[in-house]
Amino acid sequence: MSQPILELKGVHTSYGVIEVLKGISIKVEPKQIVTVIGANGAGKTTTLMTISGCVPIQKGEILFNGQPIHRTPAHQILKMGLAQSPEGRKIFPRLTVKENLEMGAFTRNDKAGIQQDIEKAYHLFPILKDRQKQLGGTLSGGEQQMLAIARALMSRPKMLLLDEPSLGLAPMIILKIFDAIQELNREGMSVLLVEQNARLALKIAHWGYVLETGTVTMSAAAQELLHDPRVQAAYLGE
């Protein structure tokens, strides 16, 4: 069995006195899409923020490529090859599309490589090429989401953390974004996907976890979860 690219072992995270993650364990194998589904407030975003070093861990371990990263500063985690596209997109509204992409490459200084990766971003999301001189804040929600994912890719990560990429978007745009996630995965990108649209997430994922109030309550192959009556009743509206 190959070594997981990412592993959380008994991770506890708190905001002040409120414990949000209560000893969760999650694994992502190389070149897999793994999804975490659950209701609002289950701790999904906190899980990603803890992995990327933005929220401190209280107890447990996080390993990336076998290396412990739970005491590593966020910018170092990015340099190690773990990039996040955050919930709410958080692009730079007063910078152009191209400048946003360049900001995603702030840890790099290989100008030719950066230019190459900007072109790759335009190939993945052609609308960004048409909008490259437009200010980020003037883009539609779907275009901003594409930009947020493209910006995360500019650090040349080995793994991508995606937080609610479909939130508030039209169905056609959601499908485009999920097609792009699958294309990245086919090229070898490992993905940890937190997603409110459980059905869509489980359809494209290899493995899934169900998170309820900071605890992993189920873990199985994504197709199994998709057809599990408990998951269907709780998250798929069936």
mmCIF file of C-alpha atoms in Angstrom:
data_model
loop_
_atom_site.group_PDB
_atom_site.id
_atom_site.type_symbol
_atom_site.label_atom_id
_atom_site.label_comp_id
_atom_site.label_asym_id
_atom_site.label_seq_id
_atom_site.Cartn_x
_atom_site.Cartn_y
_atom_site.Cartn_z
ATOM 1 C CA MET A 1 0.000 0.000 0.000
ATOM 2 C CA SER A 2 1.382 3.427 -0.903
ATOM 3 C CA GLN A 3 1.941 6.046 1.771
ATOM 4 C CA PRO A 4 -0.995 8.477 2.056
ATOM 5 C CA ILE A 5 -0.186 11.940 0.704
ATOM 6 C CA LEU A 6 -2.172 13.391 3.614
ATOM 7 C CA GLU A 7 -3.119 11.854 6.949
ATOM 8 C CA LEU A 8 -4.899 13.304 9.973
ATOM 9 C CA LYS A 9 -4.561 11.216 13.148
ATOM 10 C CA GLY A 10 -6.847 11.995 16.084
ATOM 11 C CA VAL A 11 -6.943 15.731 15.361
ATOM 12 C CA HIS A 12 -8.542 18.050 17.927
ATOM 13 C CA THR A 13 -9.059 21.748 17.140
ATOM 14 C CA SER A 14 -10.767 24.422 19.245
ATOM 15 C CA TYR A 15 -11.848 28.039 18.901
ATOM 16 C CA GLY A 16 -11.271 29.306 22.433
ATOM 17 C CA VAL A 17 -13.119 26.922 24.766
ATOM 18 C CA ILE A 18 -15.303 25.471 21.991
ATOM 19 C CA GLU A 19 -13.935 22.189 20.670
ATOM 20 C CA VAL A 20 -14.745 21.973 16.952
ATOM 21 C CA LEU A 21 -12.817 18.877 15.821
ATOM 22 C CA LYS A 22 -12.995 16.020 18.310
ATOM 23 C CA GLY A 23 -10.264 13.609 17.326
ATOM 24 C CA ILE A 24 -10.843 13.163 13.577
ATOM 25 C CA SER A 25 -8.778 10.795 11.428
ATOM 26 C CA ILE A 26 -8.769 11.202 7.631
ATOM 27 C CA LYS A 27 -6.531 9.799 4.892
ATOM 28 C CA VAL A 28 -5.983 10.840 1.285
ATOM 29 C CA GLU A 29 -4.075 8.456 -0.978
ATOM 30 C CA PRO A 30 -1.965 9.907 -3.831
ATOM 31 C CA LYS A 31 -3.968 10.858 -6.950
ATOM 32 C CA GLN A 32 -7.304 10.464 -5.144
ATOM 33 C CA ILE A 33 -10.253 12.809 -4.748
ATOM 34 C CA VAL A 34 -11.495 12.469 -1.171
ATOM 35 C CA THR A 35 -14.577 14.369 -0.058
ATOM 36 C CA VAL A 36 -15.770 15.429 3.387
ATOM 37 C CA ILE A 37 -19.524 15.946 3.590
ATOM 38 C CA GLY A 38 -21.673 17.085 6.494
ATOM 39 C CA ALA A 39 -24.160 19.694 7.648
ATOM 40 C CA ASN A 40 -23.284 23.348 8.289
ATOM 41 C CA GLY A 41 -21.283 23.631 11.502
ATOM 42 C CA ALA A 42 -19.985 20.042 11.311
ATOM 43 C CA GLY A 43 -16.361 21.272 11.217
ATOM 44 C CA LYS A 44 -15.609 20.837 7.496
ATOM 45 C CA THR A 45 -14.004 24.256 6.929
ATOM 46 C CA THR A 46 -12.159 24.002 10.248
ATOM 47 C CA THR A 47 -10.690 20.698 9.031
ATOM 48 C CA LEU A 48 -9.186 22.386 5.952
ATOM 49 C CA MET A 49 -8.033 25.461 7.890
ATOM 50 C CA THR A 50 -6.307 23.181 10.422
ATOM 51 C CA ILE A 51 -4.556 21.192 7.672
ATOM 52 C CA SER A 52 -3.287 24.360 5.965
ATOM 53 C CA GLY A 53 -1.956 25.759 9.252
ATOM 54 C CA CYS A 54 -4.413 28.662 9.627
ATOM 55 C CA VAL A 55 -6.026 27.221 12.777
ATOM 56 C CA PRO A 56 -3.766 25.682 15.457
ATOM 57 C CA ILE A 57 -4.165 22.023 16.365
ATOM 58 C CA GLN A 58 -4.725 21.085 20.027
ATOM 59 C CA LYS A 59 -3.983 17.387 19.852
ATOM 60 C CA GLY A 60 -3.165 14.770 17.236
ATOM 61 C CA GLU A 61 -0.979 14.695 14.140
ATOM 62 C CA ILE A 62 -1.153 15.832 10.516
ATOM 63 C CA LEU A 63 1.250 14.231 8.047
ATOM 64 C CA PHE A 64 1.857 15.429 4.504
ATOM 65 C CA ASN A 65 3.976 13.064 2.380
ATOM 66 C CA GLY A 66 4.943 11.363 5.639
ATOM 67 C CA GLN A 67 6.217 14.633 7.205
ATOM 68 C CA PRO A 68 4.484 16.097 10.288
ATOM 69 C CA ILE A 69 3.074 19.542 9.411
ATOM 70 C CA HIS A 70 0.825 20.300 12.411
ATOM 71 C CA ARG A 71 3.436 22.639 13.914
ATOM 72 C CA THR A 72 4.487 24.134 10.564
ATOM 73 C CA PRO A 73 3.577 27.761 9.655
ATOM 74 C CA ALA A 74 0.977 28.165 6.895
ATOM 75 C CA HIS A 75 3.394 29.700 4.342
ATOM 76 C CA GLN A 76 5.796 26.761 4.789
ATOM 77 C CA ILE A 77 2.956 24.258 4.276
ATOM 78 C CA LEU A 78 2.196 26.026 0.984
ATOM 79 C CA LYS A 79 5.854 25.755 -0.043
ATOM 80 C CA MET A 80 5.740 22.018 0.737
ATOM 81 C CA GLY A 81 3.040 21.624 -1.922
ATOM 82 C CA LEU A 82 -0.325 21.916 -0.168
ATOM 83 C CA ALA A 83 -2.555 24.727 -1.496
ATOM 84 C CA GLN A 84 -6.070 25.751 -0.497
ATOM 85 C CA SER A 85 -8.880 27.439 -2.412
ATOM 86 C CA PRO A 86 -10.868 28.899 0.496
ATOM 87 C CA GLU A 87 -14.583 29.104 1.151
ATOM 88 C CA GLY A 88 -15.993 32.395 -0.177
ATOM 89 C CA ARG A 89 -13.210 32.517 -2.826
ATOM 90 C CA LYS A 90 -11.288 35.428 -1.191
ATOM 91 C CA ILE A 91 -9.712 36.665 -4.393
ATOM 92 C CA PHE A 92 -8.100 40.138 -4.477
ATOM 93 C CA PRO A 93 -10.978 42.318 -5.793
ATOM 94 C CA ARG A 94 -8.783 45.299 -6.766
ATOM 95 C CA LEU A 95 -6.228 43.276 -8.693
ATOM 96 C CA THR A 96 -6.769 42.039 -12.243
ATOM 97 C CA VAL A 97 -7.302 38.361 -13.010
ATOM 98 C CA LYS A 98 -3.685 38.089 -14.192
ATOM 99 C CA GLU A 99 -2.383 39.850 -11.052
ATOM 100 C CA ASN A 100 -4.431 37.487 -8.869
ATOM 101 C CA LEU A 101 -2.768 34.553 -10.619
ATOM 102 C CA GLU A 102 0.670 36.119 -10.168
ATOM 103 C CA MET A 103 -0.092 36.525 -6.430
ATOM 104 C CA GLY A 104 -0.735 32.775 -6.302
ATOM 105 C CA ALA A 105 2.876 32.267 -7.386
ATOM 106 C CA PHE A 106 4.360 34.536 -4.687
ATOM 107 C CA THR A 107 6.544 31.695 -3.322
ATOM 108 C CA ARG A 108 8.192 31.241 -6.736
ATOM 109 C CA ASN A 109 10.689 33.245 -8.795
ATOM 110 C CA ASP A 110 10.840 31.233 -12.045
ATOM 111 C CA LYS A 111 9.307 33.787 -14.408
ATOM 112 C CA ALA A 112 9.051 31.464 -17.426
ATOM 113 C CA GLY A 113 7.445 28.716 -15.331
ATOM 114 C CA ILE A 114 4.959 31.172 -13.816
ATOM 115 C CA GLN A 115 3.960 32.381 -17.291
ATOM 116 C CA GLN A 116 3.563 28.760 -18.391
ATOM 117 C CA ASP A 117 1.263 28.063 -15.422
ATOM 118 C CA ILE A 118 -0.831 31.168 -16.145
ATOM 119 C CA GLU A 119 -1.376 29.751 -19.650
ATOM 120 C CA LYS A 120 -2.320 26.391 -18.087
ATOM 121 C CA ALA A 121 -4.877 28.193 -15.888
ATOM 122 C CA TYR A 122 -6.323 29.834 -19.004
ATOM 123 C CA HIS A 123 -6.547 26.404 -20.659
ATOM 124 C CA LEU A 124 -8.381 24.981 -17.634
ATOM 125 C CA PHE A 125 -10.746 27.973 -17.383
ATOM 126 C CA PRO A 126 -10.818 29.734 -20.798
ATOM 127 C CA ILE A 127 -13.089 32.541 -19.511
ATOM 128 C CA LEU A 128 -10.200 33.761 -17.303
ATOM 129 C CA LYS A 129 -8.130 34.454 -20.416
ATOM 130 C CA ASP A 130 -10.941 36.651 -21.780
ATOM 131 C CA ARG A 131 -11.093 38.430 -18.420
ATOM 132 C CA GLN A 132 -7.348 38.653 -17.690
ATOM 133 C CA LYS A 133 -7.272 42.480 -17.537
ATOM 134 C CA GLN A 134 -10.533 42.748 -15.579
ATOM 135 C CA LEU A 135 -10.507 43.486 -11.833
ATOM 136 C CA GLY A 136 -11.284 40.427 -9.719
ATOM 137 C CA GLY A 137 -14.130 42.202 -7.957
ATOM 138 C CA THR A 138 -16.012 42.737 -11.234
ATOM 139 C CA LEU A 139 -16.170 38.999 -12.080
ATOM 140 C CA SER A 140 -19.282 36.882 -11.593
ATOM 141 C CA GLY A 141 -19.350 34.438 -8.660
ATOM 142 C CA GLY A 142 -18.521 31.520 -10.937
ATOM 143 C CA GLU A 143 -15.600 33.351 -12.545
ATOM 144 C CA GLN A 144 -14.278 34.286 -9.098
ATOM 145 C CA GLN A 145 -14.461 30.626 -8.047
ATOM 146 C CA MET A 146 -12.507 29.596 -11.151
ATOM 147 C CA LEU A 147 -9.945 32.288 -10.349
ATOM 148 C CA ALA A 148 -9.635 31.100 -6.725
ATOM 149 C CA ILE A 149 -8.892 27.538 -7.875
ATOM 150 C CA ALA A 150 -6.502 28.733 -10.611
ATOM 151 C CA ARG A 151 -4.693 30.978 -8.104
ATOM 152 C CA ALA A 152 -4.210 28.007 -5.731
ATOM 153 C CA LEU A 153 -2.692 26.023 -8.617
ATOM 154 C CA MET A 154 -0.113 28.766 -9.270
ATOM 155 C CA SER A 155 2.063 27.525 -6.381
ATOM 156 C CA ARG A 156 2.407 24.196 -8.272
ATOM 157 C CA PRO A 157 0.931 22.154 -5.429
ATOM 158 C CA LYS A 158 1.048 18.380 -5.068
ATOM 159 C CA MET A 159 -2.337 18.527 -3.395
ATOM 160 C CA LEU A 160 -5.341 20.852 -3.469
ATOM 161 C CA LEU A 161 -7.750 21.617 -0.620
ATOM 162 C CA LEU A 162 -11.086 22.871 -2.001
ATOM 163 C CA ASP A 163 -13.620 24.466 0.340
ATOM 164 C CA GLU A 164 -17.205 24.642 -0.997
ATOM 165 C CA PRO A 165 -16.348 25.291 -4.671
ATOM 166 C CA SER A 166 -20.027 25.083 -5.721
ATOM 167 C CA LEU A 167 -21.401 27.478 -3.088
ATOM 168 C CA GLY A 168 -23.928 29.940 -4.519
ATOM 169 C CA LEU A 169 -23.210 29.103 -8.171
ATOM 170 C CA ALA A 170 -25.507 28.298 -11.106
ATOM 171 C CA PRO A 171 -25.742 24.582 -12.040
ATOM 172 C CA MET A 172 -23.952 25.031 -15.411
ATOM 173 C CA ILE A 173 -20.992 26.748 -13.721
ATOM 174 C CA ILE A 174 -20.848 24.085 -10.997
ATOM 175 C CA LEU A 175 -20.526 21.380 -13.660
ATOM 176 C CA LYS A 176 -17.682 23.280 -15.357
ATOM 177 C CA ILE A 177 -15.833 23.576 -12.046
ATOM 178 C CA PHE A 178 -16.339 19.896 -11.196
ATOM 179 C CA ASP A 179 -15.146 18.912 -14.699
ATOM 180 C CA ALA A 180 -11.994 20.949 -14.055
ATOM 181 C CA ILE A 181 -11.465 19.208 -10.671
ATOM 182 C CA GLN A 182 -11.702 15.824 -12.413
ATOM 183 C CA GLU A 183 -9.302 16.969 -15.155
ATOM 184 C CA LEU A 184 -6.745 18.042 -12.521
ATOM 185 C CA ASN A 185 -7.158 14.693 -10.775
ATOM 186 C CA ARG A 186 -6.632 12.770 -14.041
ATOM 187 C CA GLU A 187 -3.355 14.690 -14.403
ATOM 188 C CA GLY A 188 -2.297 13.337 -10.996
ATOM 189 C CA MET A 189 -3.491 15.998 -8.525
ATOM 190 C CA SER A 190 -4.654 14.763 -5.115
ATOM 191 C CA VAL A 191 -7.741 16.642 -3.900
ATOM 192 C CA LEU A 192 -9.481 16.987 -0.532
ATOM 193 C CA LEU A 193 -12.914 18.412 -1.300
ATOM 194 C CA VAL A 194 -15.285 19.910 1.266
ATOM 195 C CA GLU A 195 -18.657 20.327 -0.383
ATOM 196 C CA GLN A 196 -22.260 21.144 0.552
ATOM 197 C CA ASN A 197 -23.522 19.432 -2.641
ATOM 198 C CA ALA A 198 -22.967 15.930 -1.277
ATOM 199 C CA ARG A 199 -24.356 14.103 -4.308
ATOM 200 C CA LEU A 200 -22.027 15.839 -6.762
ATOM 201 C CA ALA A 201 -19.024 15.482 -4.446
ATOM 202 C CA LEU A 202 -19.586 11.738 -3.953
ATOM 203 C CA LYS A 203 -20.066 11.248 -7.707
ATOM 204 C CA ILE A 204 -16.557 12.481 -8.522
ATOM 205 C CA ALA A 205 -14.720 11.300 -5.368
ATOM 206 C CA HIS A 206 -12.928 8.001 -4.775
ATOM 207 C CA TRP A 207 -13.483 8.013 -1.009
ATOM 208 C CA GLY A 208 -15.727 9.942 1.364
ATOM 209 C CA TYR A 209 -16.036 10.903 5.016
ATOM 210 C CA VAL A 210 -19.167 12.050 6.820
ATOM 211 C CA LEU A 211 -18.483 14.651 9.506
ATOM 212 C CA GLU A 212 -21.032 15.354 12.247
ATOM 213 C CA THR A 213 -20.307 17.938 14.977
ATOM 214 C CA GLY A 214 -16.545 17.452 14.753
ATOM 215 C CA THR A 215 -16.555 13.649 14.582
ATOM 216 C CA VAL A 216 -16.150 11.305 11.606
ATOM 217 C CA THR A 217 -19.284 9.125 11.744
ATOM 218 C CA MET A 218 -18.853 7.258 8.438
ATOM 219 C CA SER A 219 -16.032 6.538 6.023
ATOM 220 C CA ALA A 220 -16.292 4.440 2.853
ATOM 221 C CA ALA A 221 -15.776 4.366 -0.903
ATOM 222 C CA ALA A 222 -17.701 7.342 -2.318
ATOM 223 C CA GLN A 223 -20.030 5.128 -4.378
ATOM 224 C CA GLU A 224 -20.963 3.182 -1.231
ATOM 225 C CA LEU A 225 -21.823 6.380 0.625
ATOM 226 C CA LEU A 226 -23.820 7.618 -2.368
ATOM 227 C CA HIS A 227 -26.059 4.549 -2.114
ATOM 228 C CA ASP A 228 -26.168 4.331 1.696
ATOM 229 C CA PRO A 229 -29.749 4.943 2.929
ATOM 230 C CA ARG A 230 -28.492 6.929 5.979
ATOM 231 C CA VAL A 231 -26.460 9.290 3.779
ATOM 232 C CA GLN A 232 -29.335 9.571 1.301
ATOM 233 C CA ALA A 233 -31.782 10.507 4.066
ATOM 234 C CA ALA A 234 -29.465 12.984 5.799
ATOM 235 C CA TYR A 235 -27.612 14.663 2.922
ATOM 236 C CA LEU A 236 -29.124 13.741 -0.447
ATOM 237 C CA GLY A 237 -32.725 14.697 0.238
ATOM 238 C CA GLU A 238 -34.066 11.188 -0.420
#
